[in-house]
Coordinates of C-alpha atoms in Angstrom, one line a residue:
M98 CA 79.2 2.1 -15.1
A99 CA 78.8 -0.8 -12.4
A100 CA 81.2 -4.1 -13.7
A101 CA 79.4 -6.6 -11.6
G102 CA 76.4 -5.9 -13.3
G103 CA 74.0 -3.7 -12.5
G104 CA 73.1 -0.1 -14.3
S105 CA 72.0 1.4 -16.9
G106 CA 76.0 0.7 -18.4
W107 CA 75.2 -2.3 -18.7
G108 CA 72.7 -2.9 -20.1
V109 CA 73.7 -1.2 -23.5
V110 CA 77.4 -3.3 -22.8
C111 CA 75.3 -6.3 -23.8
E112 CA 73.2 -4.7 -26.0
K113 CA 75.7 -3.7 -27.8
F114 CA 77.1 -7.3 -27.1
R115 CA 73.7 -8.9 -28.4
T116 CA 73.6 -7.2 -32.0
A117 CA 77.2 -8.5 -32.2
R118 CA 76.3 -12.1 -31.7
M119 CA 73.0 -11.2 -34.2
L120 CA 75.5 -9.5 -37.1
S121 CA 77.7 -12.8 -37.8
A122 CA 75.8 -15.4 -36.5
V123 CA 72.1 -13.8 -39.2
E124 CA 72.2 -11.0 -41.3
S125 CA 76.0 -12.0 -42.6
R126 CA 74.2 -14.4 -44.2
K127 CA 72.6 -11.7 -46.4
D128 CA 75.6 -9.8 -47.2
P129 CA 76.0 -9.0 -51.1
E130 CA 79.0 -11.6 -53.2
T131 CA 80.3 -7.8 -53.6
E132 CA 81.0 -8.0 -49.7
P133 CA 80.9 -11.3 -48.6
Y134 CA 82.2 -10.0 -45.0
R135 CA 80.6 -6.4 -44.3
S136 CA 78.2 -8.3 -41.2
K137 CA 81.1 -9.3 -39.7
Y138 CA 82.9 -6.5 -39.7
S139 CA 80.5 -3.5 -38.0
A140 CA 80.8 -7.2 -35.7
R141 CA 83.9 -7.1 -35.3
A142 CA 83.7 -2.8 -34.2
L143 CA 81.2 -3.3 -32.3
L144 CA 83.2 -6.4 -30.0
Q145 CA 85.9 -3.7 -29.6
E146 CA 84.1 -0.6 -28.3
V147 CA 82.5 -3.5 -25.6
K148 CA 85.3 -4.2 -25.1
Q149 CA 86.7 -0.8 -24.9
L150 CA 84.1 -0.1 -22.6
L151 CA 85.2 -2.8 -20.2
S152 CA 88.4 -1.2 -19.7
A153 CA 87.5 1.6 -18.5
A154 CA 85.3 -0.3 -16.0
E155 CA 88.5 -2.4 -14.6
E156 CA 89.6 -0.3 -12.9
G157 CA 86.1 -0.8 -9.6
G158 CA 85.4 -4.3 -11.2
E159 CA 85.5 -7.5 -9.7
A160 CA 88.8 -8.8 -11.5
R161 CA 88.4 -12.4 -12.2
L162 CA 84.9 -11.8 -13.2
L163 CA 86.4 -9.2 -15.7
A164 CA 88.7 -11.5 -16.8
V165 CA 86.1 -14.0 -18.0
R166 CA 84.4 -11.3 -20.1
R167 CA 87.5 -10.1 -21.5
A168 CA 88.0 -14.3 -22.4
V169 CA 84.5 -14.2 -24.2
L170 CA 85.3 -10.8 -26.2
E171 CA 88.8 -12.6 -26.9
Y172 CA 87.4 -15.6 -28.2
E173 CA 84.3 -13.8 -30.4
L174 CA 86.7 -11.6 -32.4
G175 CA 89.1 -14.6 -32.8
V176 CA 86.4 -16.4 -33.9
N177 CA 84.8 -13.1 -36.6
H178 CA 89.0 -13.2 -37.3
T179 CA 88.8 -17.0 -38.4
D180 CA 85.3 -16.6 -40.5
T181 CA 87.1 -14.0 -41.9
E182 CA 90.5 -15.7 -43.1
E183 CA 92.6 -13.7 -41.2
L184 CA 93.9 -16.8 -39.2
S185 CA 97.1 -15.4 -37.5
A186 CA 94.7 -12.4 -35.5
G187 CA 91.7 -15.4 -35.3
E188 CA 95.3 -17.7 -33.0
E189 CA 96.1 -14.3 -31.0
H190 CA 92.6 -13.6 -30.2
L191 CA 91.8 -17.3 -29.2
Q192 CA 95.5 -17.7 -27.1
R193 CA 94.6 -14.3 -25.0
C194 CA 90.6 -16.3 -24.1
T195 CA 93.5 -19.2 -23.3
Q196 CA 95.6 -18.5 -21.1
L197 CA 92.2 -15.5 -19.2
L198 CA 90.9 -18.7 -18.4
E199 CA 93.0 -20.8 -17.7
P200 CA 93.4 -20.9 -14.2
H201 CA 89.5 -21.9 -13.9
R202 CA 89.1 -24.0 -17.1
L203 CA 87.1 -26.4 -14.9
S204 CA 84.9 -24.0 -12.9
P205 CA 80.9 -23.9 -13.8
D206 CA 81.9 -20.4 -15.6
C207 CA 85.0 -20.7 -17.8
V208 CA 84.6 -24.3 -18.5
S209 CA 82.2 -24.3 -21.8
L210 CA 83.5 -21.1 -23.6
Y211 CA 87.6 -22.8 -22.6
I212 CA 86.2 -25.9 -24.6
Q213 CA 84.7 -23.6 -27.8
A214 CA 88.5 -21.5 -28.0
Q215 CA 90.1 -25.1 -27.6
N216 CA 87.0 -26.3 -30.5
S217 CA 87.9 -23.2 -32.6
L218 CA 91.2 -23.2 -32.6
G219 CA 92.0 -27.2 -33.3
I220 CA 89.1 -26.2 -36.5
L221 CA 92.1 -23.0 -37.2
W222 CA 95.2 -25.1 -37.2
S223 CA 93.0 -27.9 -39.1
E224 CA 92.2 -25.3 -41.8
R225 CA 96.2 -24.6 -42.5
D226 CA 96.5 -28.7 -42.7
E227 CA 98.0 -28.9 -39.4
I228 CA 96.3 -32.0 -38.7
K229 CA 98.7 -33.3 -35.7
T230 CA 98.2 -30.0 -34.0
A231 CA 93.4 -29.8 -34.6
Q232 CA 94.2 -33.2 -32.6
T233 CA 96.4 -31.5 -29.8
Y234 CA 93.2 -29.0 -28.9
L235 CA 90.1 -31.5 -30.1
E236 CA 91.8 -34.1 -27.5
S237 CA 92.4 -31.1 -24.8
A238 CA 88.4 -29.7 -25.5
E239 CA 87.1 -33.3 -24.7
A240 CA 89.6 -34.2 -21.4
L241 CA 88.4 -31.0 -20.3
Y242 CA 84.8 -31.6 -20.9
N243 CA 85.5 -35.8 -19.4
Q244 CA 86.7 -33.9 -16.2
Y245 CA 84.3 -31.2 -15.5
M246 CA 81.7 -34.1 -16.4
K247 CA 83.2 -36.5 -13.2
E248 CA 83.9 -33.8 -10.9
D249 CA 81.4 -31.6 -11.2
G250 CA 79.0 -32.2 -14.0
N251 CA 76.3 -29.4 -13.1
P252 CA 75.0 -27.0 -15.8
P253 CA 78.1 -25.0 -16.8
L254 CA 77.4 -21.3 -17.4
D255 CA 77.2 -20.4 -21.6
P256 CA 79.9 -17.8 -22.6
S257 CA 76.4 -15.2 -24.0
E258 CA 75.5 -15.4 -20.2
H259 CA 78.9 -13.7 -19.2
F260 CA 76.9 -10.6 -21.3
M261 CA 73.3 -10.8 -20.3
T262 CA 71.2 -9.1 -17.5
E263 CA 70.2 -10.7 -14.1
E264 CA 66.5 -11.6 -15.7
E265 CA 68.0 -12.6 -19.1
K266 CA 70.4 -15.5 -18.2
L267 CA 69.3 -19.5 -19.1
T268 CA 68.0 -22.0 -17.3
D269 CA 69.1 -25.0 -17.1
Q270 CA 67.9 -27.0 -19.2
E271 CA 69.4 -24.4 -21.8
R272 CA 72.9 -24.7 -20.3
S273 CA 73.0 -27.5 -20.5
K274 CA 71.8 -28.6 -24.1
R275 CA 74.2 -26.0 -25.4
F276 CA 77.2 -27.2 -23.4
E277 CA 76.9 -30.4 -24.8
K278 CA 76.3 -29.7 -28.2
A279 CA 80.1 -27.7 -27.8
Y280 CA 80.8 -30.9 -26.4
T281 CA 79.6 -32.9 -30.2
H282 CA 81.2 -30.4 -31.8
T283 CA 84.6 -32.0 -30.4
L284 CA 83.9 -34.9 -31.4
Y285 CA 82.5 -34.0 -34.6
Y286 CA 86.2 -32.2 -35.6
L287 CA 87.5 -35.5 -34.0
A288 CA 86.5 -37.7 -36.3
Q289 CA 86.8 -35.3 -39.4
V290 CA 91.3 -35.4 -37.3
Y291 CA 90.9 -39.1 -37.5
Q292 CA 90.1 -39.4 -40.8
H293 CA 92.3 -37.3 -42.1
L294 CA 95.7 -39.4 -39.9
E295 CA 93.3 -42.4 -41.3
M296 CA 92.7 -43.3 -37.6
I297 CA 89.5 -45.0 -39.8
E298 CA 88.5 -47.1 -36.5
K299 CA 88.4 -43.9 -34.3
A300 CA 87.4 -41.8 -37.2
A301 CA 84.1 -43.7 -37.7
Q302 CA 83.8 -44.3 -33.6
Y303 CA 83.3 -40.5 -32.7
C304 CA 81.7 -40.2 -36.0
H305 CA 78.4 -42.3 -34.7
T306 CA 79.2 -41.2 -31.0
T307 CA 78.4 -37.2 -32.8
L308 CA 75.3 -38.2 -34.9
K309 CA 73.9 -40.1 -31.9
R310 CA 74.2 -37.7 -30.1
Q311 CA 73.5 -34.9 -32.7
L312 CA 69.7 -36.9 -32.8
E313 CA 69.7 -36.3 -29.1
Y314 CA 69.8 -32.6 -28.7
C315 CA 68.4 -32.1 -31.6
G316 CA 71.3 -30.3 -32.7
Y317 CA 71.1 -31.4 -36.5
Y318 CA 70.4 -30.7 -40.5
P319 CA 68.4 -33.7 -42.1
V320 CA 70.3 -33.8 -44.8
E321 CA 73.9 -33.4 -44.1
W322 CA 73.3 -35.7 -41.1
A323 CA 71.1 -38.5 -43.0
L324 CA 74.5 -38.9 -45.5
N325 CA 77.2 -38.5 -42.5
A326 CA 74.7 -41.4 -41.8
A327 CA 74.7 -43.3 -44.9
T328 CA 79.1 -42.8 -45.4
L329 CA 79.1 -44.1 -41.9
S330 CA 77.0 -47.3 -43.1
Q331 CA 80.1 -47.9 -45.9
Y332 CA 81.9 -48.0 -42.9
Y333 CA 80.5 -50.6 -40.7
L334 CA 79.9 -52.6 -44.7
S335 CA 83.5 -52.5 -45.0
K336 CA 84.2 -54.3 -42.0
Q337 CA 81.0 -56.8 -42.0
C338 CA 79.2 -55.7 -39.8
F339 CA 75.6 -55.7 -41.7
M340 CA 73.1 -55.2 -38.9
E341 CA 75.9 -52.1 -37.8
S342 CA 75.2 -50.7 -41.7
R343 CA 72.3 -51.6 -42.2
H344 CA 71.0 -49.0 -39.0
C345 CA 72.7 -46.3 -40.2
L346 CA 71.0 -46.5 -43.7
A347 CA 67.9 -46.9 -42.8
A348 CA 68.4 -44.2 -40.1
A349 CA 70.0 -42.2 -43.1
S350 CA 66.8 -42.6 -44.5
V351 CA 64.9 -41.8 -41.9
I352 CA 66.1 -39.0 -41.2
F353 CA 66.4 -37.8 -44.6
S354 CA 62.6 -37.3 -45.3
Q355 CA 62.5 -34.9 -42.9
A356 CA 64.0 -32.9 -45.0
G357 CA 61.0 -32.3 -47.0
Q358 CA 58.8 -31.3 -43.9
V359 CA 61.1 -29.8 -41.6
P360 CA 61.4 -25.6 -43.2
S361 CA 64.6 -24.5 -43.8
A362 CA 65.9 -21.0 -42.7
E363 CA 66.2 -19.2 -46.1
D364 CA 62.5 -21.6 -46.4
N365 CA 62.5 -19.9 -50.3
E366 CA 63.5 -22.9 -51.7
T367 CA 65.2 -22.9 -55.1
E368 CA 65.1 -24.7 -58.1
Q369 CA 69.1 -25.5 -57.3
D370 CA 67.6 -27.0 -52.9
Q371 CA 65.7 -29.2 -54.7
Q372 CA 68.4 -30.6 -57.5
D373 CA 70.1 -31.1 -54.6
L374 CA 67.9 -33.6 -53.2
R375 CA 66.7 -35.0 -56.0
Q376 CA 71.4 -35.5 -56.1
R377 CA 71.4 -36.6 -52.3
K378 CA 68.3 -38.7 -51.6
A379 CA 70.1 -40.7 -55.5
E380 CA 73.3 -40.9 -53.6
I381 CA 71.8 -42.3 -50.0
A382 CA 69.9 -45.6 -52.4
R383 CA 73.0 -46.1 -53.7
C384 CA 74.6 -46.2 -50.4
W385 CA 71.6 -49.3 -49.7
I386 CA 72.7 -50.5 -53.9
K387 CA 76.3 -51.0 -51.8
Y388 CA 75.2 -52.8 -48.9
C389 CA 72.4 -55.6 -50.3
L390 CA 74.5 -56.2 -52.8
N391 CA 78.3 -57.0 -50.6
L392 CA 75.6 -58.7 -48.7
L393 CA 75.1 -60.6 -51.4
Q394 CA 78.5 -60.9 -52.7
S395 CA 79.6 -62.6 -48.4
A396 CA 77.5 -64.8 -48.6
R397 CA 78.4 -66.5 -51.8
K398 CA 82.1 -66.6 -50.6
L399 CA 80.9 -68.3 -47.6
L400 CA 79.1 -71.1 -49.6
E401 CA 80.8 -71.8 -52.7
D402 CA 82.9 -74.7 -52.9
N403 CA 85.9 -74.6 -54.9
I404 CA 84.6 -74.2 -59.1
G405 CA 82.3 -71.3 -57.5
E406 CA 78.9 -74.0 -57.2
L407 CA 77.4 -73.5 -54.2
D408 CA 78.1 -76.2 -51.8
P409 CA 75.2 -78.1 -50.0
D410 CA 76.5 -79.5 -46.9
R411 CA 77.6 -75.4 -46.7
Q412 CA 74.6 -74.8 -46.8
S413 CA 73.3 -77.2 -44.7
E414 CA 75.9 -76.2 -42.0
L415 CA 75.5 -72.8 -42.7
K416 CA 72.1 -72.6 -41.7
A417 CA 71.9 -74.9 -39.1
Q418 CA 74.3 -72.8 -36.7
R419 CA 72.4 -69.7 -37.4
K420 CA 69.2 -71.1 -36.1
K421 CA 71.9 -71.2 -33.0
E422 CA 72.7 -67.6 -32.8
E423 CA 70.9 -65.5 -34.4
D424 CA 68.8 -64.6 -31.3
E425 CA 71.6 -64.1 -28.7
K426 CA 73.3 -62.0 -31.4
E427 CA 70.9 -59.6 -32.7
K428 CA 69.8 -58.9 -28.2
G429 CA 74.1 -58.2 -27.7
R430 CA 74.6 -55.6 -30.6
K431 CA 71.6 -54.1 -30.9
K432 CA 71.7 -51.4 -27.9
A433 CA 75.4 -50.6 -29.1
V434 CA 74.3 -48.7 -32.1
L435 CA 71.0 -47.6 -32.1
F436 CA 70.3 -44.1 -32.5
G437 CA 67.4 -41.4 -31.6
T438 CA 64.8 -41.5 -29.8
S439 CA 61.4 -43.5 -28.8
D440 CA 59.8 -42.6 -32.0
I441 CA 62.7 -42.3 -35.0
C442 CA 64.1 -45.5 -33.5
D443 CA 60.0 -47.1 -34.1
S444 CA 60.6 -45.5 -37.6
V445 CA 63.8 -47.3 -37.9
L446 CA 62.8 -50.6 -37.3
A447 CA 60.4 -50.6 -39.4
M448 CA 62.9 -49.4 -42.5
E449 CA 65.5 -52.1 -40.7
E450 CA 62.8 -54.5 -41.2
K451 CA 62.5 -54.9 -45.1
V452 CA 65.7 -56.0 -45.1
S453 CA 67.7 -58.8 -43.8
S454 CA 71.5 -58.3 -42.0
V455 CA 71.6 -62.1 -42.2
Y456 CA 73.1 -64.1 -45.0
P457 CA 71.2 -65.0 -47.1
L458 CA 71.9 -68.8 -47.9
D459 CA 69.2 -69.7 -50.5
F460 CA 67.8 -68.5 -53.2
Q461 CA 64.0 -67.0 -51.8
E462 CA 66.2 -65.2 -49.5
A463 CA 68.9 -63.5 -51.8
R464 CA 66.3 -63.0 -54.1
E465 CA 64.1 -60.5 -51.4
I466 CA 67.7 -59.1 -50.6
F467 CA 68.3 -58.4 -54.3
L468 CA 64.5 -56.7 -55.4
V469 CA 65.1 -54.3 -52.8
A470 CA 68.0 -53.7 -54.5
Q471 CA 66.3 -53.6 -57.3
N472 CA 64.2 -50.7 -56.7
Y473 CA 67.4 -48.7 -54.9
V474 CA 68.6 -49.2 -58.5
Q475 CA 65.3 -47.4 -60.1
E476 CA 65.9 -44.1 -57.0
A477 CA 69.4 -44.2 -58.6
K478 CA 69.0 -44.4 -62.0
E479 CA 65.8 -41.3 -62.1
F480 CA 68.6 -38.7 -60.7
F481 CA 71.7 -39.8 -62.6
Q482 CA 71.4 -40.2 -65.9
V483 CA 73.5 -40.7 -68.3
D484 CA 73.5 -36.9 -69.7
G485 CA 74.8 -35.8 -67.3
Y486 CA 76.6 -37.4 -64.9
V487 CA 77.5 -41.0 -67.1
T488 CA 80.0 -42.0 -65.3
D489 CA 77.5 -41.8 -61.9
H490 CA 75.0 -44.0 -64.5
I491 CA 77.3 -46.1 -65.7
E492 CA 78.6 -47.6 -62.1
I493 CA 74.8 -47.6 -61.1
V494 CA 74.4 -50.3 -64.5
Q495 CA 77.6 -51.7 -63.1
D496 CA 75.8 -52.7 -59.6
H497 CA 73.0 -53.7 -60.8
S498 CA 74.6 -56.2 -63.3
A499 CA 76.6 -57.3 -60.3
L500 CA 73.3 -58.1 -58.8
F501 CA 71.9 -60.5 -61.5
K502 CA 74.8 -62.2 -61.3
V503 CA 75.0 -62.7 -57.8
L504 CA 71.7 -63.8 -57.6
A505 CA 72.2 -66.7 -60.1
F506 CA 74.7 -67.7 -58.4
F507 CA 71.6 -68.9 -55.8
E508 CA 70.5 -70.2 -58.5
E509 CA 70.1 -74.2 -58.9
D510 CA 68.2 -74.0 -62.9
Y511 CA 70.4 -73.6 -65.9
E512 CA 68.5 -72.7 -67.8
R513 CA 66.4 -69.6 -65.5
R514 CA 70.2 -68.6 -64.9
C515 CA 71.5 -67.9 -68.7
K516 CA 67.7 -65.9 -68.5
M517 CA 69.9 -64.1 -65.1
H518 CA 73.1 -63.3 -67.1
K519 CA 70.5 -62.6 -70.7
R520 CA 69.4 -59.4 -68.4
R521 CA 73.4 -59.0 -67.7
V522 CA 73.9 -58.1 -71.4
D523 CA 70.6 -56.6 -71.7
M524 CA 71.5 -54.1 -69.6
L525 CA 75.0 -53.6 -70.0
E526 CA 75.5 -53.7 -74.4
P527 CA 73.8 -50.8 -74.7
V528 CA 76.3 -48.5 -73.0
C529 CA 79.2 -50.5 -74.2
A530 CA 77.6 -49.6 -77.4
D531 CA 77.3 -46.2 -76.8
L532 CA 80.6 -44.7 -75.3
N533 CA 83.6 -43.3 -76.6
P534 CA 86.4 -45.4 -75.6
Q535 CA 88.9 -42.4 -76.0
Y536 CA 87.4 -40.4 -73.2
Y537 CA 86.7 -43.5 -70.7
L538 CA 88.9 -46.1 -71.6
L539 CA 88.3 -47.8 -68.2
I540 CA 84.9 -47.7 -67.6
S541 CA 85.6 -48.7 -71.6
R542 CA 87.7 -52.2 -70.3
Q543 CA 85.5 -52.8 -67.6
L544 CA 82.3 -53.7 -69.7
Q545 CA 84.0 -55.4 -72.5
F546 CA 85.7 -57.8 -70.1
E547 CA 82.2 -57.7 -67.8
L548 CA 80.4 -58.5 -71.1
A549 CA 83.0 -61.1 -72.4
D550 CA 83.0 -63.3 -69.1
T551 CA 79.1 -63.0 -69.3
Y552 CA 78.9 -64.4 -72.5
Y553 CA 82.2 -67.1 -71.3
E554 CA 79.6 -68.3 -67.9
M555 CA 76.5 -68.2 -70.0
M556 CA 78.8 -70.8 -73.0
D557 CA 79.5 -72.4 -69.7
L558 CA 75.9 -73.1 -69.0
K559 CA 74.7 -74.3 -72.1
V560 CA 77.5 -76.4 -72.7
A561 CA 76.3 -77.8 -69.1
I562 CA 73.0 -78.6 -70.5
G563 CA 73.4 -79.6 -73.1
N564 CA 76.3 -82.3 -71.6
R565 CA 72.4 -83.9 -70.4
L566 CA 70.2 -84.9 -73.2
E567 CA 71.0 -87.5 -74.9
E568 CA 72.3 -86.0 -78.5
L569 CA 73.2 -82.9 -79.2
D570 CA 70.7 -80.9 -81.5
S571 CA 71.8 -78.3 -83.7
H572 CA 69.3 -75.4 -81.9
T573 CA 71.3 -75.8 -78.8
I574 CA 75.0 -76.3 -81.0
K575 CA 74.2 -72.9 -82.9
K576 CA 73.6 -71.5 -79.1
I577 CA 76.6 -72.7 -77.4
N578 CA 79.0 -71.5 -81.0
S579 CA 77.2 -68.2 -81.1
L580 CA 77.9 -67.3 -77.9
A581 CA 81.2 -68.6 -77.4
Q582 CA 81.8 -66.2 -80.4
L583 CA 80.7 -63.4 -78.7
A584 CA 82.4 -63.7 -76.2
I585 CA 86.0 -63.9 -77.8
K586 CA 84.8 -61.0 -79.7
Y587 CA 84.6 -59.1 -77.0
Y588 CA 87.9 -60.6 -74.7
E589 CA 89.6 -59.7 -78.3
L590 CA 87.5 -56.1 -78.2
F591 CA 89.4 -56.0 -74.3
L592 CA 93.0 -57.2 -75.4
D593 CA 92.9 -54.6 -78.5
S594 CA 93.0 -51.9 -75.5
L595 CA 95.6 -52.0 -74.7
R596 CA 97.4 -52.1 -78.1
N597 CA 99.3 -49.1 -78.4
P598 CA 98.3 -46.4 -81.1
D599 CA 100.2 -48.1 -84.2
K600 CA 98.4 -51.7 -83.0
V601 CA 101.6 -53.8 -81.5
F602 CA 100.6 -56.1 -78.1
P603 CA 102.5 -54.5 -75.5
E604 CA 105.3 -56.3 -74.5
E605 CA 105.2 -55.8 -70.8
L606 CA 101.7 -55.8 -69.3
E607 CA 101.0 -53.3 -66.9
E608 CA 100.3 -54.0 -63.5
D609 CA 96.9 -53.7 -63.8
V610 CA 95.6 -55.3 -66.3
L611 CA 98.0 -57.4 -66.5
R612 CA 95.8 -60.8 -64.6
P613 CA 92.7 -59.2 -66.7
A614 CA 94.2 -59.7 -70.2
M615 CA 95.6 -63.8 -69.4
V616 CA 92.4 -65.2 -68.5
A617 CA 91.3 -63.3 -71.6
K618 CA 94.1 -65.1 -73.2
F619 CA 93.6 -68.0 -71.5
H620 CA 89.8 -68.6 -71.4
I621 CA 89.6 -67.6 -75.4
A622 CA 91.7 -70.9 -76.4
R623 CA 89.3 -72.5 -73.8
L624 CA 86.4 -70.3 -76.6
Y625 CA 87.8 -71.8 -79.5
G626 CA 88.0 -74.8 -78.3
K627 CA 84.9 -75.4 -77.6
L628 CA 83.3 -74.6 -80.8
I629 CA 81.6 -76.9 -82.2
T630 CA 81.9 -78.1 -85.8
S631 CA 81.1 -81.5 -88.0
D632 CA 84.5 -79.5 -90.8
S633 CA 87.4 -81.4 -89.3
K634 CA 89.8 -78.4 -91.1
K635 CA 87.6 -75.6 -89.5
Q636 CA 88.1 -77.9 -86.2
L637 CA 91.8 -78.3 -86.7
E638 CA 91.7 -74.3 -87.1
N639 CA 90.0 -74.3 -84.2
M640 CA 92.7 -75.7 -82.3
Q641 CA 95.6 -73.8 -83.2
T642 CA 94.2 -71.3 -82.6
S643 CA 93.5 -72.2 -79.1
L644 CA 97.1 -74.4 -79.4
E645 CA 98.0 -70.3 -79.4
Y646 CA 96.8 -68.5 -76.7
Y647 CA 97.7 -71.8 -74.7
T648 CA 101.5 -70.9 -75.5
F649 CA 101.7 -67.2 -75.2
L650 CA 100.3 -67.4 -72.0
V651 CA 103.1 -70.4 -71.0
D652 CA 105.8 -67.9 -73.0
Y653 CA 104.8 -65.2 -71.2
C654 CA 105.5 -66.9 -68.0
E655 CA 108.6 -68.1 -68.7
K656 CA 109.9 -64.6 -69.9
Y657 CA 109.2 -62.7 -67.0
P658 CA 108.3 -64.6 -63.8
D659 CA 107.1 -62.3 -61.7
A660 CA 103.5 -63.0 -63.6
V661 CA 103.2 -66.7 -62.8
R662 CA 101.7 -65.0 -58.9
A663 CA 99.0 -63.8 -61.1
V664 CA 97.6 -66.7 -63.1
E665 CA 98.3 -70.0 -60.6
T666 CA 95.8 -71.9 -61.7
E667 CA 95.3 -70.3 -65.7
L668 CA 99.2 -71.3 -66.1
E669 CA 99.2 -75.3 -64.7
L670 CA 96.3 -75.6 -67.6
S671 CA 97.8 -74.1 -70.6
K672 CA 100.8 -76.1 -69.7
E673 CA 98.5 -79.2 -69.3
M674 CA 97.1 -77.8 -73.1
V675 CA 100.6 -77.3 -75.0
G676 CA 101.3 -80.4 -74.2
L677 CA 98.2 -82.3 -75.2
L678 CA 96.8 -80.4 -78.4
P679 CA 99.8 -80.9 -80.7
T680 CA 99.2 -84.8 -80.2
R681 CA 95.6 -84.1 -80.7
M682 CA 96.0 -82.1 -83.5
E683 CA 98.0 -84.8 -85.1
R684 CA 94.9 -87.6 -84.8
L685 CA 92.5 -85.0 -86.8
R686 CA 95.1 -84.4 -89.1
A687 CA 96.0 -88.6 -90.2
K688 CA 92.5 -88.9 -90.1
L689 CA 91.6 -86.0 -92.9
C690 CA 95.5 -87.3 -94.5
P691 CA 95.8 -91.3 -94.5
F692 CA 97.8 -91.2 -96.5
I693 CA 100.6 -89.6 -95.8

């Protein structure tokens, strides 16, 4: 057998090698559950045969060529053992591969194999949870790619070509594609390593580059790609980079839509596959909801004054500033983040145009974003239904409620604002009523508190509407009282959930419920003060209850000074009321019984 390449003997060796790879990559997918590694073991046996045939040919062969071929076999055996969960054996083979290649690692016939061996060692160590070691291998692969591209740059040989006859060799274009794919893997694994090490910014940067390259070289599965892009969008969201976040989501939606069109490897899609697709689609919809909600909430923060109302001067100022900035900013940042080839870009652009990435500064702009989000809410709820997905479903309802809440901020008309809060009540109440607090205590508390807050806000709006009237009519009085009573009911339910099994309220509150509990007490105090009654005796009772709640706050903060930080504003007002209320009550008592 001519080791350097000629002769039928070499053809037999190449055939065995090709069969081994075929068994590993294709046949192994069909292995029965009882023998999950059957094909992998057959492939291993063939690779060992090839290794022996090579050894027999060593005397007459060229040492360098043989070393590289042996390295290819060590690499294949290393990956094979890793796949069958024999990590130590896998590591040995991969180490042998890199040792054989070390002196020639920058030459075109070795560089791709060396990088792939480093990648595999990186994966192997991360499977052992040795993330730092994995990082070393992967960063060394990255550095080698960069050095090779700088010093040589020609498409290097693919490892498989070392076991091909001359006429089977690959074109430069195919070599380049495979080499770039190996490097994309390096970046993909590095992104995960940085994520593990909590180097979040670096992880996002590498994830972005990976996604970009996968599109460029058409090496991706649409569903997986779309989910990674949607996840990356949430990172940009946390950084308030709305344009980049929207771009990732638009790309995710466009690429995901290919999932239905591209035949999968096993094209006999099961009901389970369809179910998975529906779930992934709903997950991307949820990322869009978060995007819209965050954009609206961030705009509110910019526009609100110190009592949480829209500041018209700030609004005019921001509108003028936006006009000036808009043009330069779009051009500059677009270049940095664009995904994909021109046809994909066009679809992504069309998708982006459906929703803004700049802060909405008035009701009309806010409403457009709100409506986009509301469509995604429907889409997400179609999959995440109450039966089977309780927590997911409720989170989506809570997001829907939060969308109405932030839209109400932009609405100037108090009556219409009240109607928006009513929509929140209508969606939250049935969910809250059906929930068993025994199993879902945390969510139950969140819903009770949000319902109380919503009724509280509606009561405040009705009071503001009433203040504009010449005289309060009985209908408005009834409405104000009814809303106040409902707010009290839900705040009390929330506070009751903090009691122990013997119904005793905790002496000292846990950190996570301290502020909500204090706010609930403060709001109840204020609500009793808002109840309207012509019965002075009843009024006196309400004032007494109000005083008790204000006093609770003051006493608690005296006993636990650490709590002051959580409720500074409320505490200040409570102290004031504890000073004022007894005098007011005295006056009312004097009116009631003038002869005492």
